[in-house]
Amino acid sequence: MKYEIAPIGAGASRVVLRGRADAAGVDGIEAELGTRLRETAGHVVVDLADVPFMGSLGIRMLIAIARMAGRRGARIAMTGVQPQVLAVFETMALTDLIPHAPDEAAALALLEG
Amino acid sequence: MNEHEEGHEERRDEGRDEGTDTERTLASRAGMPTGPVDGTVVHFLVLDADTGAPRRIAVEATPLVIGRVPPAAIVLEGSAVSRRHCLVDRAGDQVRLTDLGSTNGTFVDGLRIAEPTMLADGAQLRIGPHTLRYERRRREEALAAASLASDIARARGYVNALLPPPITDGPVRVAWTFQPCAALGGDAFGYHRDGDWFCAYILDVSGHGVGAAMHSVSVMNVMRQQALPGTDMRDPAAVLGALNDMFDMDRHHGMYFTMWYGALHLPSRRLAYAAGGHHPAVLHAPDSGRVGKLPGRGAGIGTMPGFAYRAAGVELPAGARLHLFSDGAVELAEDVAEPWGMAQVAESLCAPGHWADGPERLYRRVRALSRMRPLDDDFSVLTVQLD
């Protein structure tokens, strides 16, 4: 699994995840991504368009990102979630914690609204 | 002795291991060569087990014949394995593999070997249907790996010891199959009868390893003792809510778990159920042939403090069967032979046959689809049969 972080304007960051979020995939990025996000201010938009599978550790990583953002008064949203992954998120009510938006602009509007 | 009694025999054996084995003997069982810790290199062939810990075989000075029957030092079953198939021996600081004229050949990293071949660390050996991995390690690393294997074996034994026995008589009968993966996947389940009520659950902790198993054991102990303060165990939403409060992931090393919980009122046959991020249970009415899912939308346990779980209800027909299962039954590797998911799991569990055979039938199917490779996750399936 791979990730990229980039600023979106002044008050938010975009995290793009790519690959299967299974145990091996998450293990390869979780610690480093966490460290980098701790140094990041503002809301976070997670782009999951290239994530075809989300296992329990991938979900745990998203929740950890959400909690980390919450502790500094920020929020996170997701975009591009593939249908089979969204079905898993719905079963877990994860969208109550991390809202899903159709695109980045909608996600930012949601977070700043 | 039926299959379930055999399962208990195995658990008792593991229980004896728990009480009598020292870490040293467990390390010895794991194939650790004897000798001082001096930085020297040790060599292993690792054979993944169908379930449980891999078998680690030390390659020392004595050459090892691999074949289908004794006196081969490493006996591998299967008609594609010759009686004396190949030989593994030491050549200085290296390990050499030689085919002994086997009918079906000996393969290293996918290539059939025609002459003695030195093995590189991590080489995959294929002998008939079996795959072995060659590892060379410093003795200190091997000791650490053996110690971890010992911890995992102990954790596996403890989880096994806490699982309830199958129920073979009465108005509610239960059969199950639990096949832990090598690393332990954090599955657990349980059930109990309380007067007119029968309650059952299955859970799956995020992640793998001893930590996940310890977490599942903690939850099992709470459920066994019905130690949820002020909680009516007949109220699935209340049970999940109480567990969610008790096991917040921030206080449990970032771990959460999914769970399906049901409470059946036997006189009315009314089932109340709720789920926290878990697969739906499957309800099967053999008399009518109807199959349905019992889903529940709810946060994974420990992920969202204060989440309000909701229970649903259904009246079960006479002779109904309820199937609960974990991720290991549904989520197989990407390269399985055919599409696999909830629909196929339900189809297998609800196929014609004796009610108690469903879990084992599904396990055999999953293993076949996975080309008999060891599974990546615990496999747990529970079938509840009503009169």
JSON list of N, CA, C and O in Angstrom, two decimals, chain A residues 20 23 53 55-57 59-60 63 67 71 90-97, chain B residues 206-207 248-250 254 256 277-278 297-300 302-305 307 334:
[
{"chain": "A", "resi": 20, "resn": "ARG", "atom": "N", "xyz": [-4.45, -2.45, -1.62]},
{"chain": "A", "resi": 20, "resn": "ARG", "atom": "CA", "xyz": [-5.31, -3.20, -0.69]},
{"chain": "A", "resi": 20, "resn": "ARG", "atom": "C", "xyz": [-4.96, -2.84, 0.75]},
{"chain": "A", "resi": 20, "resn": "ARG", "atom": "O", "xyz": [-3.80, -2.95, 1.15]},
{"chain": "A", "resi": 23, "resn": "ALA", "atom": "N", "xyz": [-3.69, -6.53, 6.03]},
{"chain": "A", "resi": 23, "resn": "ALA", "atom": "CA", "xyz": [-2.72, -6.43, 7.13]},
{"chain": "A", "resi": 23, "resn": "ALA", "atom": "C", "xyz": [-1.35, -6.00, 6.62]},
{"chain": "A", "resi": 23, "resn": "ALA", "atom": "O", "xyz": [-0.72, -5.10, 7.18]},
{"chain": "A", "resi": 53, "resn": "PHE", "atom": "N", "xyz": [-9.92, -2.90, -1.43]},
{"chain": "A", "resi": 53, "resn": "PHE", "atom": "CA", "xyz": [-10.25, -3.77, -0.29]},
{"chain": "A", "resi": 53, "resn": "PHE", "atom": "C", "xyz": [-9.87, -3.06, 1.00]},
{"chain": "A", "resi": 53, "resn": "PHE", "atom": "O", "xyz": [-8.80, -2.45, 1.10]},
{"chain": "A", "resi": 55, "resn": "GLY", "atom": "N", "xyz": [-9.65, -4.01, 4.95]},
{"chain": "A", "resi": 55, "resn": "GLY", "atom": "CA", "xyz": [-9.76, -4.96, 6.04]},
{"chain": "A", "resi": 55, "resn": "GLY", "atom": "C", "xyz": [-9.85, -4.25, 7.38]},
{"chain": "A", "resi": 55, "resn": "GLY", "atom": "O", "xyz": [-9.86, -3.01, 7.46]},
{"chain": "A", "resi": 56, "resn": "SER", "atom": "N", "xyz": [-9.87, -5.04, 8.45]},
{"chain": "A", "resi": 56, "resn": "SER", "atom": "CA", "xyz": [-10.09, -4.46, 9.77]},
{"chain": "A", "resi": 56, "resn": "SER", "atom": "C", "xyz": [-8.96, -3.51, 10.17]},
{"chain": "A", "resi": 56, "resn": "SER", "atom": "O", "xyz": [-9.20, -2.50, 10.84]},
{"chain": "A", "resi": 57, "resn": "LEU", "atom": "N", "xyz": [-7.73, -3.81, 9.73]},
{"chain": "A", "resi": 57, "resn": "LEU", "atom": "CA", "xyz": [-6.63, -2.92, 10.11]},
{"chain": "A", "resi": 57, "resn": "LEU", "atom": "C", "xyz": [-6.69, -1.61, 9.33]},
{"chain": "A", "resi": 57, "resn": "LEU", "atom": "O", "xyz": [-6.27, -0.56, 9.82]},
{"chain": "A", "resi": 59, "resn": "ILE", "atom": "N", "xyz": [-9.49, -0.18, 8.44]},
{"chain": "A", "resi": 59, "resn": "ILE", "atom": "CA", "xyz": [-10.54, 0.58, 9.14]},
{"chain": "A", "resi": 59, "resn": "ILE", "atom": "C", "xyz": [-9.98, 1.17, 10.43]},
{"chain": "A", "resi": 59, "resn": "ILE", "atom": "O", "xyz": [-10.24, 2.33, 10.76]},
{"chain": "A", "resi": 60, "resn": "ARG", "atom": "N", "xyz": [-9.20, 0.38, 11.12]},
{"chain": "A", "resi": 60, "resn": "ARG", "atom": "CA", "xyz": [-8.58, 0.89, 12.35]},
{"chain": "A", "resi": 60, "resn": "ARG", "atom": "C", "xyz": [-7.71, 2.10, 12.07]},
{"chain": "A", "resi": 60, "resn": "ARG", "atom": "O", "xyz": [-7.70, 3.07, 12.83]},
{"chain": "A", "resi": 63, "resn": "ILE", "atom": "N", "xyz": [-9.91, 5.13, 11.52]},
{"chain": "A", "resi": 63, "resn": "ILE", "atom": "CA", "xyz": [-10.46, 5.62, 12.80]},
{"chain": "A", "resi": 63, "resn": "ILE", "atom": "C", "xyz": [-9.38, 6.34, 13.60]},
{"chain": "A", "resi": 63, "resn": "ILE", "atom": "O", "xyz": [-9.63, 7.38, 14.22]},
{"chain": "A", "resi": 67, "resn": "ARG", "atom": "N", "xyz": [-9.56, 10.09, 14.95]},
{"chain": "A", "resi": 67, "resn": "ARG", "atom": "CA", "xyz": [-9.40, 10.45, 16.37]},
{"chain": "A", "resi": 67, "resn": "ARG", "atom": "C", "xyz": [-8.25, 11.44, 16.56]},
{"chain": "A", "resi": 67, "resn": "ARG", "atom": "O", "xyz": [-8.33, 12.36, 17.38]},
{"chain": "A", "resi": 71, "resn": "ARG", "atom": "N", "xyz": [-8.66, 15.25, 18.09]},
{"chain": "A", "resi": 71, "resn": "ARG", "atom": "CA", "xyz": [-7.95, 15.76, 19.26]},
{"chain": "A", "resi": 71, "resn": "ARG", "atom": "C", "xyz": [-7.38, 17.15, 19.02]},
{"chain": "A", "resi": 71, "resn": "ARG", "atom": "O", "xyz": [-7.11, 17.88, 19.96]},
{"chain": "A", "resi": 90, "resn": "GLU", "atom": "N", "xyz": [-20.62, 1.00, 5.66]},
{"chain": "A", "resi": 90, "resn": "GLU", "atom": "CA", "xyz": [-22.01, 1.17, 6.09]},
{"chain": "A", "resi": 90, "resn": "GLU", "atom": "C", "xyz": [-22.37, 0.16, 7.17]},
{"chain": "A", "resi": 90, "resn": "GLU", "atom": "O", "xyz": [-23.03, 0.49, 8.15]},
{"chain": "A", "resi": 91, "resn": "THR", "atom": "N", "xyz": [-21.92, -1.09, 6.98]},
{"chain": "A", "resi": 91, "resn": "THR", "atom": "CA", "xyz": [-22.19, -2.12, 8.00]},
{"chain": "A", "resi": 91, "resn": "THR", "atom": "C", "xyz": [-21.63, -1.69, 9.34]},
{"chain": "A", "resi": 91, "resn": "THR", "atom": "O", "xyz": [-22.21, -1.93, 10.39]},
{"chain": "A", "resi": 92, "resn": "MET", "atom": "N", "xyz": [-20.48, -1.02, 9.31]},
{"chain": "A", "resi": 92, "resn": "MET", "atom": "CA", "xyz": [-19.80, -0.61, 10.55]},
{"chain": "A", "resi": 92, "resn": "MET", "atom": "C", "xyz": [-20.23, 0.78, 11.00]},
{"chain": "A", "resi": 92, "resn": "MET", "atom": "O", "xyz": [-19.66, 1.30, 11.96]},
{"chain": "A", "resi": 93, "resn": "ALA", "atom": "N", "xyz": [-21.17, 1.38, 10.27]},
{"chain": "A", "resi": 93, "resn": "ALA", "atom": "CA", "xyz": [-21.59, 2.75, 10.59]},
{"chain": "A", "resi": 93, "resn": "ALA", "atom": "C", "xyz": [-20.41, 3.71, 10.59]},
{"chain": "A", "resi": 93, "resn": "ALA", "atom": "O", "xyz": [-20.44, 4.74, 11.26]},
{"chain": "A", "resi": 94, "resn": "LEU", "atom": "N", "xyz": [-19.39, 3.38, 9.83]},
{"chain": "A", "resi": 94, "resn": "LEU", "atom": "CA", "xyz": [-18.19, 4.21, 9.83]},
{"chain": "A", "resi": 94, "resn": "LEU", "atom": "C", "xyz": [-18.47, 5.59, 9.23]},
{"chain": "A", "resi": 94, "resn": "LEU", "atom": "O", "xyz": [-17.81, 6.58, 9.58]},
{"chain": "A", "resi": 95, "resn": "THR", "atom": "N", "xyz": [-19.45, 5.64, 8.35]},
{"chain": "A", "resi": 95, "resn": "THR", "atom": "CA", "xyz": [-19.78, 6.92, 7.73]},
{"chain": "A", "resi": 95, "resn": "THR", "atom": "C", "xyz": [-20.41, 7.89, 8.74]},
{"chain": "A", "resi": 95, "resn": "THR", "atom": "O", "xyz": [-20.50, 9.07, 8.46]},
{"chain": "A", "resi": 96, "resn": "ASP", "atom": "N", "xyz": [-20.84, 7.39, 9.90]},
{"chain": "A", "resi": 96, "resn": "ASP", "atom": "CA", "xyz": [-21.28, 8.31, 10.97]},
{"chain": "A", "resi": 96, "resn": "ASP", "atom": "C", "xyz": [-20.10, 9.08, 11.53]},
{"chain": "A", "resi": 96, "resn": "ASP", "atom": "O", "xyz": [-20.23, 10.22, 11.96]},
{"chain": "A", "resi": 97, "resn": "LEU", "atom": "N", "xyz": [-18.95, 8.42, 11.52]},
{"chain": "A", "resi": 97, "resn": "LEU", "atom": "CA", "xyz": [-17.75, 9.03, 12.10]},
{"chain": "A", "resi": 97, "resn": "LEU", "atom": "C", "xyz": [-16.95, 9.78, 11.03]},
{"chain": "A", "resi": 97, "resn": "LEU", "atom": "O", "xyz": [-16.42, 10.87, 11.29]},
{"chain": "B", "resi": 206, "resn": "SER", "atom": "N", "xyz": [-9.88, -6.91, 15.42]},
{"chain": "B", "resi": 206, "resn": "SER", "atom": "CA", "xyz": [-9.07, -6.36, 14.34]},
{"chain": "B", "resi": 206, "resn": "SER", "atom": "C", "xyz": [-7.62, -6.81, 14.53]},
{"chain": "B", "resi": 206, "resn": "SER", "atom": "O", "xyz": [-7.11, -6.86, 15.64]},
{"chain": "B", "resi": 207, "resn": "GLY", "atom": "N", "xyz": [-6.98, -7.14, 13.42]},
{"chain": "B", "resi": 207, "resn": "GLY", "atom": "CA", "xyz": [-5.57, -7.51, 13.47]},
{"chain": "B", "resi": 207, "resn": "GLY", "atom": "C", "xyz": [-5.36, -8.98, 13.80]},
{"chain": "B", "resi": 207, "resn": "GLY", "atom": "O", "xyz": [-6.31, -9.75, 13.95]},
{"chain": "B", "resi": 248, "resn": "ASP", "atom": "N", "xyz": [-13.37, 0.46, 24.72]},
{"chain": "B", "resi": 248, "resn": "ASP", "atom": "CA", "xyz": [-12.98, 1.55, 23.84]},
{"chain": "B", "resi": 248, "resn": "ASP", "atom": "C", "xyz": [-11.56, 1.32, 23.31]},
{"chain": "B", "resi": 248, "resn": "ASP", "atom": "O", "xyz": [-10.65, 1.00, 24.08]},
{"chain": "B", "resi": 249, "resn": "MET", "atom": "N", "xyz": [-11.40, 1.48, 22.01]},
{"chain": "B", "resi": 249, "resn": "MET", "atom": "CA", "xyz": [-10.10, 1.11, 21.40]},
{"chain": "B", "resi": 249, "resn": "MET", "atom": "C", "xyz": [-8.94, 1.95, 21.91]},
{"chain": "B", "resi": 249, "resn": "MET", "atom": "O", "xyz": [-7.80, 1.48, 21.93]},
{"chain": "B", "resi": 250, "resn": "ASP", "atom": "N", "xyz": [-9.21, 3.18, 22.33]},
{"chain": "B", "resi": 250, "resn": "ASP", "atom": "CA", "xyz": [-8.12, 4.01, 22.86]},
{"chain": "B", "resi": 250, "resn": "ASP", "atom": "C", "xyz": [-7.54, 3.44, 24.15]},
{"chain": "B", "resi": 250, "resn": "ASP", "atom": "O", "xyz": [-6.40, 3.72, 24.51]},
{"chain": "B", "resi": 254, "resn": "GLY", "atom": "N", "xyz": [-5.55, 0.30, 20.66]},
{"chain": "B", "resi": 254, "resn": "GLY", "atom": "CA", "xyz": [-6.04, 0.55, 19.30]},
{"chain": "B", "resi": 254, "resn": "GLY", "atom": "C", "xyz": [-6.83, -0.59, 18.70]},
{"chain": "B", "resi": 254, "resn": "GLY", "atom": "O", "xyz": [-7.14, -0.56, 17.51]},
{"chain": "B", "resi": 256, "resn": "TYR", "atom": "N", "xyz": [-10.16, -2.99, 18.12]},
{"chain": "B", "resi": 256, "resn": "TYR", "atom": "CA", "xyz": [-11.61, -3.06, 18.24]},
{"chain": "B", "resi": 256, "resn": "TYR", "atom": "C", "xyz": [-12.04, -4.44, 17.77]},
{"chain": "B", "resi": 256, "resn": "TYR", "atom": "O", "xyz": [-11.21, -5.24, 17.31]},
{"chain": "B", "resi": 277, "resn": "GLY", "atom": "N", "xyz": [-20.68, -4.00, 13.28]},
{"chain": "B", "resi": 277, "resn": "GLY", "atom": "CA", "xyz": [-19.70, -4.13, 12.21]},
{"chain": "B", "resi": 277, "resn": "GLY", "atom": "C", "xyz": [-19.46, -5.53, 11.71]},
{"chain": "B", "resi": 277, "resn": "GLY", "atom": "O", "xyz": [-18.51, -5.76, 10.97]},
{"chain": "B", "resi": 278, "resn": "HIS", "atom": "N", "xyz": [-20.32, -6.48, 12.10]},
{"chain": "B", "resi": 278, "resn": "HIS", "atom": "CA", "xyz": [-20.08, -7.88, 11.74]},
{"chain": "B", "resi": 278, "resn": "HIS", "atom": "C", "xyz": [-20.97, -8.30, 10.56]},
{"chain": "B", "resi": 278, "resn": "HIS", "atom": "O", "xyz": [-22.00, -7.69, 10.30]},
{"chain": "B", "resi": 297, "resn": "ARG", "atom": "N", "xyz": [-26.74, -2.85, 11.34]},
{"chain": "B", "resi": 297, "resn": "ARG", "atom": "CA", "xyz": [-25.79, -1.76, 11.13]},
{"chain": "B", "resi": 297, "resn": "ARG", "atom": "C", "xyz": [-25.36, -1.24, 12.49]},
{"chain": "B", "resi": 297, "resn": "ARG", "atom": "O", "xyz": [-26.21, -0.87, 13.31]},
{"chain": "B", "resi": 298, "resn": "GLY", "atom": "N", "xyz": [-24.06, -1.24, 12.74]},
{"chain": "B", "resi": 298, "resn": "GLY", "atom": "CA", "xyz": [-23.60, -0.77, 14.03]},
{"chain": "B", "resi": 298, "resn": "GLY", "atom": "C", "xyz": [-22.11, -0.60, 14.04]},
{"chain": "B", "resi": 298, "resn": "GLY", "atom": "O", "xyz": [-21.39, -1.28, 13.29]},
{"chain": "B", "resi": 299, "resn": "ALA", "atom": "N", "xyz": [-21.62, 0.28, 14.88]},
{"chain": "B", "resi": 299, "resn": "ALA", "atom": "CA", "xyz": [-20.18, 0.56, 14.95]},
{"chain": "B", "resi": 299, "resn": "ALA", "atom": "C", "xyz": [-19.43, -0.68, 15.42]},
{"chain": "B", "resi": 299, "resn": "ALA", "atom": "O", "xyz": [-19.93, -1.46, 16.25]},
{"chain": "B", "resi": 300, "resn": "GLY", "atom": "N", "xyz": [-18.20, -0.86, 14.90]},
{"chain": "B", "resi": 300, "resn": "GLY", "atom": "CA", "xyz": [-17.32, -1.87, 15.46]},
{"chain": "B", "resi": 300, "resn": "GLY", "atom": "C", "xyz": [-17.16, -1.58, 16.95]},
{"chain": "B", "resi": 300, "resn": "GLY", "atom": "O", "xyz": [-17.09, -0.43, 17.37]},
{"chain": "B", "resi": 302, "resn": "GLY", "atom": "N", "xyz": [-15.95, -0.62, 20.25]},
{"chain": "B", "resi": 302, "resn": "GLY", "atom": "CA", "xyz": [-14.79, 0.13, 20.71]},
{"chain": "B", "resi": 302, "resn": "GLY", "atom": "C", "xyz": [-14.42, 1.29, 19.81]},
{"chain": "B", "resi": 302, "resn": "GLY", "atom": "O", "xyz": [-13.51, 2.05, 20.12]},
{"chain": "B", "resi": 303, "resn": "THR", "atom": "N", "xyz": [-15.12, 1.42, 18.67]},
{"chain": "B", "resi": 303, "resn": "THR", "atom": "CA", "xyz": [-14.71, 2.46, 17.71]},
{"chain": "B", "resi": 303, "resn": "THR", "atom": "C", "xyz": [-15.40, 3.80, 17.94]},
{"chain": "B", "resi": 303, "resn": "THR", "atom": "O", "xyz": [-14.84, 4.83, 17.59]},
{"chain": "B", "resi": 304, "resn": "MET", "atom": "N", "xyz": [-16.62, 3.77, 18.43]},
{"chain": "B", "resi": 304, "resn": "MET", "atom": "CA", "xyz": [-17.37, 5.04, 18.58]},
{"chain": "B", "resi": 304, "resn": "MET", "atom": "C", "xyz": [-18.03, 5.09, 19.96]},
{"chain": "B", "resi": 304, "resn": "MET", "atom": "O", "xyz": [-19.08, 4.47, 20.16]},
{"chain": "B", "resi": 305, "resn": "PRO", "atom": "N", "xyz": [-17.46, 5.83, 20.88]},
{"chain": "B", "resi": 305, "resn": "PRO", "atom": "CA", "xyz": [-18.04, 5.90, 22.22]},
{"chain": "B", "resi": 305, "resn": "PRO", "atom": "C", "xyz": [-19.48, 6.39, 22.17]},
{"chain": "B", "resi": 305, "resn": "PRO", "atom": "O", "xyz": [-19.81, 7.33, 21.43]},
{"chain": "B", "resi": 307, "resn": "PHE", "atom": "N", "xyz": [-22.11, 4.99, 20.93]},
{"chain": "B", "resi": 307, "resn": "PHE", "atom": "CA", "xyz": [-22.92, 4.62, 19.76]},
{"chain": "B", "resi": 307, "resn": "PHE", "atom": "C", "xyz": [-24.21, 3.91, 20.22]},
{"chain": "B", "resi": 307, "resn": "PHE", "atom": "O", "xyz": [-24.18, 3.05, 21.10]},
{"chain": "B", "resi": 334, "resn": "GLU", "atom": "N", "xyz": [-7.05, -13.10, -2.91]},
{"chain": "B", "resi": 334, "resn": "GLU", "atom": "CA", "xyz": [-7.51, -12.57, -4.19]},
{"chain": "B", "resi": 334, "resn": "GLU", "atom": "C", "xyz": [-7.53, -13.63, -5.29]},
{"chain": "B", "resi": 334, "resn": "GLU", "atom": "O", "xyz": [-8.31, -13.54, -6.22]}
]
